[in-house]
Short mmCIF file of C-alpha atoms and ligand atoms in Angstrom, two decimals:
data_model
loop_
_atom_site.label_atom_id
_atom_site.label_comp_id
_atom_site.label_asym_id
_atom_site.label_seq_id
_atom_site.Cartn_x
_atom_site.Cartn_y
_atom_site.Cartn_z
CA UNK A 37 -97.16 -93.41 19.16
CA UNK A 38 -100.29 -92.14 20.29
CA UNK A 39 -102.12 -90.99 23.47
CA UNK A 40 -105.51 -91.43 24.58
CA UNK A 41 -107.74 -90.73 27.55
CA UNK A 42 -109.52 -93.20 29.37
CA UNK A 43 -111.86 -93.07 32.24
CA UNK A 44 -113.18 -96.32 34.63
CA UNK A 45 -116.46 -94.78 35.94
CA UNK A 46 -117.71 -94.43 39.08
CA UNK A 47 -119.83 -98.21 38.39
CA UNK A 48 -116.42 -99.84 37.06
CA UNK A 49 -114.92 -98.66 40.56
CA UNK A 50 -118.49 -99.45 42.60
CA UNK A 51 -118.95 -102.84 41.01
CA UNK A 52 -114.97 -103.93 41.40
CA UNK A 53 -114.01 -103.96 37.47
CA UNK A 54 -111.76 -101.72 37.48
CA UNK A 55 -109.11 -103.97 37.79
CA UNK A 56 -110.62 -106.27 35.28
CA UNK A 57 -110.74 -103.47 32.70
CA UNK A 58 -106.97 -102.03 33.64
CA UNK A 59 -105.88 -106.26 33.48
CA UNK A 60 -107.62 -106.00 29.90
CA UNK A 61 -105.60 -102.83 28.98
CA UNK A 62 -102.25 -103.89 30.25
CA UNK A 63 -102.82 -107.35 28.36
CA UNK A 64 -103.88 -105.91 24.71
CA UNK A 65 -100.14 -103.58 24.88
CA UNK A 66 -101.30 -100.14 25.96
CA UNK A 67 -98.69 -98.52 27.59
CA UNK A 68 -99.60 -96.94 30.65
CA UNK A 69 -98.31 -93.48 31.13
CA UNK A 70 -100.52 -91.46 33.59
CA UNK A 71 -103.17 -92.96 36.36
CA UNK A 72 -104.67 -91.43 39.11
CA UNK A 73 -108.16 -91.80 40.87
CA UNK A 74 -110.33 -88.43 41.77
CA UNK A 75 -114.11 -87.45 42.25
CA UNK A 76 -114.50 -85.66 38.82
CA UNK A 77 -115.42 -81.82 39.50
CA UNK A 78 -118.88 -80.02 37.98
CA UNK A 79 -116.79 -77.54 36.02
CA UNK A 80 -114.18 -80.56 34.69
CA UNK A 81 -117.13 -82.99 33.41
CA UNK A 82 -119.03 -80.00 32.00
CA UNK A 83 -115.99 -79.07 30.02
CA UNK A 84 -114.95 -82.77 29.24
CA UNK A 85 -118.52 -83.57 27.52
CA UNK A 86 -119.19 -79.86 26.36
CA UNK A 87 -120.26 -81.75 22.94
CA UNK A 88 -123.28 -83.20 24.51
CA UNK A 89 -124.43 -79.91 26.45
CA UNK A 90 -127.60 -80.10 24.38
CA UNK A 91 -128.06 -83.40 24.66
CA UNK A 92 -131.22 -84.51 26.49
CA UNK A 93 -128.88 -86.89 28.31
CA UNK A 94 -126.78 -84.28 29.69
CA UNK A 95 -127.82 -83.71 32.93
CA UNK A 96 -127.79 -87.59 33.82
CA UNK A 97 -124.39 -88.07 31.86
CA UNK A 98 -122.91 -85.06 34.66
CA UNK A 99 -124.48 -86.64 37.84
CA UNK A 100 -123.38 -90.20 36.72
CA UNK A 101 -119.73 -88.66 36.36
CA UNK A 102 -119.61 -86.85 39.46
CA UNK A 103 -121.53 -89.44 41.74
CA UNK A 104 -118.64 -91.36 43.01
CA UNK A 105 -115.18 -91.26 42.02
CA UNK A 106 -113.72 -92.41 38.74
CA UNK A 107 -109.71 -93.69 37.48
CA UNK A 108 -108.28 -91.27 34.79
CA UNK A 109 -105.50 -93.24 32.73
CA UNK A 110 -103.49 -91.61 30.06
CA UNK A 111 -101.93 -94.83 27.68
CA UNK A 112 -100.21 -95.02 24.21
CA UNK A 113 -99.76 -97.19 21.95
CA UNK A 114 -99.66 -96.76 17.93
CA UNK A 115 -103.34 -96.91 17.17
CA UNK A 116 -104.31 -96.07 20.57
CA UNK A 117 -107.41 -94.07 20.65
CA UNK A 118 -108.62 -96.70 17.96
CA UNK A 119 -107.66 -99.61 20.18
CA UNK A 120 -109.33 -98.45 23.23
CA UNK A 121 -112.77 -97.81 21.19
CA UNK A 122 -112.71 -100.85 19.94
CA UNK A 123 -111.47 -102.61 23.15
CA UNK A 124 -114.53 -100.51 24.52
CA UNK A 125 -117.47 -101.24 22.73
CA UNK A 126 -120.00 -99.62 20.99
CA UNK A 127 -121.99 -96.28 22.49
CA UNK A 128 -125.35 -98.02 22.25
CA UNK A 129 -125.24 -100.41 24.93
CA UNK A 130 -127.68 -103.21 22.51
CA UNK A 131 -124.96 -102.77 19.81
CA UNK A 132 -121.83 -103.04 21.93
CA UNK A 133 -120.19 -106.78 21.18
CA UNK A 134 -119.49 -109.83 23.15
CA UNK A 135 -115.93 -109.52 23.98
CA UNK A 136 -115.59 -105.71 24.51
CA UNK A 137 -115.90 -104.10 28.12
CA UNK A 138 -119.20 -102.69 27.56
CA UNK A 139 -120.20 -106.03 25.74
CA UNK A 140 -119.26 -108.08 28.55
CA UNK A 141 -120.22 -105.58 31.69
CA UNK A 142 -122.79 -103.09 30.88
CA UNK A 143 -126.50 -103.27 30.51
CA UNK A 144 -127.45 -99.68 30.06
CA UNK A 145 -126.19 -96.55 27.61
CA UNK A 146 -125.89 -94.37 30.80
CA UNK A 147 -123.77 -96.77 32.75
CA UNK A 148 -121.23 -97.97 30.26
CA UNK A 149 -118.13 -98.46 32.87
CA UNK A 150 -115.47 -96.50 30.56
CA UNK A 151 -114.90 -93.61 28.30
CA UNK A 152 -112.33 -93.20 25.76
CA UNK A 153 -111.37 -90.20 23.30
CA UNK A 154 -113.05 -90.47 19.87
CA UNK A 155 -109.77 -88.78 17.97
CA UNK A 156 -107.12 -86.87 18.44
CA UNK A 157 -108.31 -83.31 18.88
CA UNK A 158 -110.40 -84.69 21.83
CA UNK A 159 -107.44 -87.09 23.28
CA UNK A 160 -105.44 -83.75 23.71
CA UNK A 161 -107.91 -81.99 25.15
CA UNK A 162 -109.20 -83.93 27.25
CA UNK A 163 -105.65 -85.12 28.68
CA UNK A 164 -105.05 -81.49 29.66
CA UNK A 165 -108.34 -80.98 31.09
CA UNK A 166 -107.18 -84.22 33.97
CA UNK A 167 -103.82 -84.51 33.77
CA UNK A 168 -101.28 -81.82 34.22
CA UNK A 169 -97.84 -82.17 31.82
CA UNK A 170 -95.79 -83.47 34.85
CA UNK A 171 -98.46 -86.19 35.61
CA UNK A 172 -97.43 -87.65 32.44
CA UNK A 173 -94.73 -90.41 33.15
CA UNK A 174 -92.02 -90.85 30.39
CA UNK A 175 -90.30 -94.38 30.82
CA UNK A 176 -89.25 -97.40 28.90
CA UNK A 177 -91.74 -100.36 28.97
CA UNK A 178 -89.50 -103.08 28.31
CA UNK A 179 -92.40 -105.37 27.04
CA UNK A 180 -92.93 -103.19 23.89
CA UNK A 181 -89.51 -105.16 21.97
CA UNK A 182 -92.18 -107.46 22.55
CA UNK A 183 -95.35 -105.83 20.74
CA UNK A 184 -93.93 -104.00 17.79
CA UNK A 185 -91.31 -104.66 15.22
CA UNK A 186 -87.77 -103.08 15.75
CA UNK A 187 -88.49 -101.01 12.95
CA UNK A 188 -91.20 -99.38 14.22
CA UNK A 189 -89.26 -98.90 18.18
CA UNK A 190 -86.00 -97.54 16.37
CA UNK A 191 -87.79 -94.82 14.82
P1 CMP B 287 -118.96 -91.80 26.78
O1 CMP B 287 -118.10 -92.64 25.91
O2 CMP B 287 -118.47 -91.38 28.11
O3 CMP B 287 -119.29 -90.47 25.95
C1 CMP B 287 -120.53 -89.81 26.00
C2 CMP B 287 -121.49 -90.49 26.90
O4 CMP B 287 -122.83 -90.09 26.76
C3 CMP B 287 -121.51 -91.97 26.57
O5 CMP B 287 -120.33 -92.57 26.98
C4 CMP B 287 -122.76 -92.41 27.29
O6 CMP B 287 -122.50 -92.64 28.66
C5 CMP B 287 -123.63 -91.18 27.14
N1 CMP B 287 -124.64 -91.35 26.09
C6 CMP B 287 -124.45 -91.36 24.78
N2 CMP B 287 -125.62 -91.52 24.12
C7 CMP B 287 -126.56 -91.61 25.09
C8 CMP B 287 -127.97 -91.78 25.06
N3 CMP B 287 -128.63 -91.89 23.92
N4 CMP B 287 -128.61 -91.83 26.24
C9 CMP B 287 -127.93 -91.71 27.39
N5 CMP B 287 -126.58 -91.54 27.49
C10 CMP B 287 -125.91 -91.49 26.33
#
């Protein structure tokens, strides 16, 4: 199993998708493990898109993330930083596909209603930089004898 961060952005809460987009990720499998809702700090969204600090988007990409307060979810799932990408859509808002979140919702690269990690290096880190160990929830979600083959559960 795998863990991945996700973040509904200050338009998915503004515009009243959140739910939509949670609905989405409860429906594909993703297992829901940590969720909270806080107006993301200077210092926490510089660190969380450090990468892009040279970017000439950065500026914009830090006000958009600390204008208004965003959802932080932590879910698993095998596959699930994959799943959430692709259950995401693409970066560039012209490419991102009917069908995805950013497909369906989004008109502009800036405002693109969700984030996910792009790998697992960057799931763990940014999981620590939101979510302290105890904010992590272990339980049983009885639906997963549902989802994946006893072989892969028993492990
Ligand atoms: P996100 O998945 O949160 O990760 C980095 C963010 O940078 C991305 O979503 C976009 O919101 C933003 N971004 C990426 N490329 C561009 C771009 N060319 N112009 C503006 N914003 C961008």
């Amino acid at each position: 199993m795998e863990r991945t961060l996700i973040i509904l952005k200050p338009d998915a809460i503004q515009r009243g998708i959140a739910g939509e987009i949670i609905t989405r990720i409860e429906r594909k499998g993703l297992k829901i493990v940590a969720m909270k809702m806080e107006t993301v700090s200077q210092e926490k969204a510089k660190y969380h898109y450090d990468e892009h600090r040279e970017k000439p988007f950065f500026q914009e990409l830090i006000g958009f993330i600390t204008r208004s307060p965003v959802i932080l979810m932590v879910v698993e799932g095998i596959d699930a930083i994959k799943t959430a990408r692709k259950m995401s859509g693409a970066t560039q808002i012209a490419d991102a596909i009917p069908g995805t979140i950013r497909g369906d919702y989004a008109m502009h690269t800036s405002v693109n209603l969700i984030h996910t990690s792009d790998g697992p290096a960057g799931a763990e880190r940014e999981i620590n930089n939101f979510f302290k160990k105890e904010e992590i929830v272990e339980y049983k979600l009885d639906s997963q004898k549902w989802l994946y083959p006893s072989s892969v559960l028993d492990k």
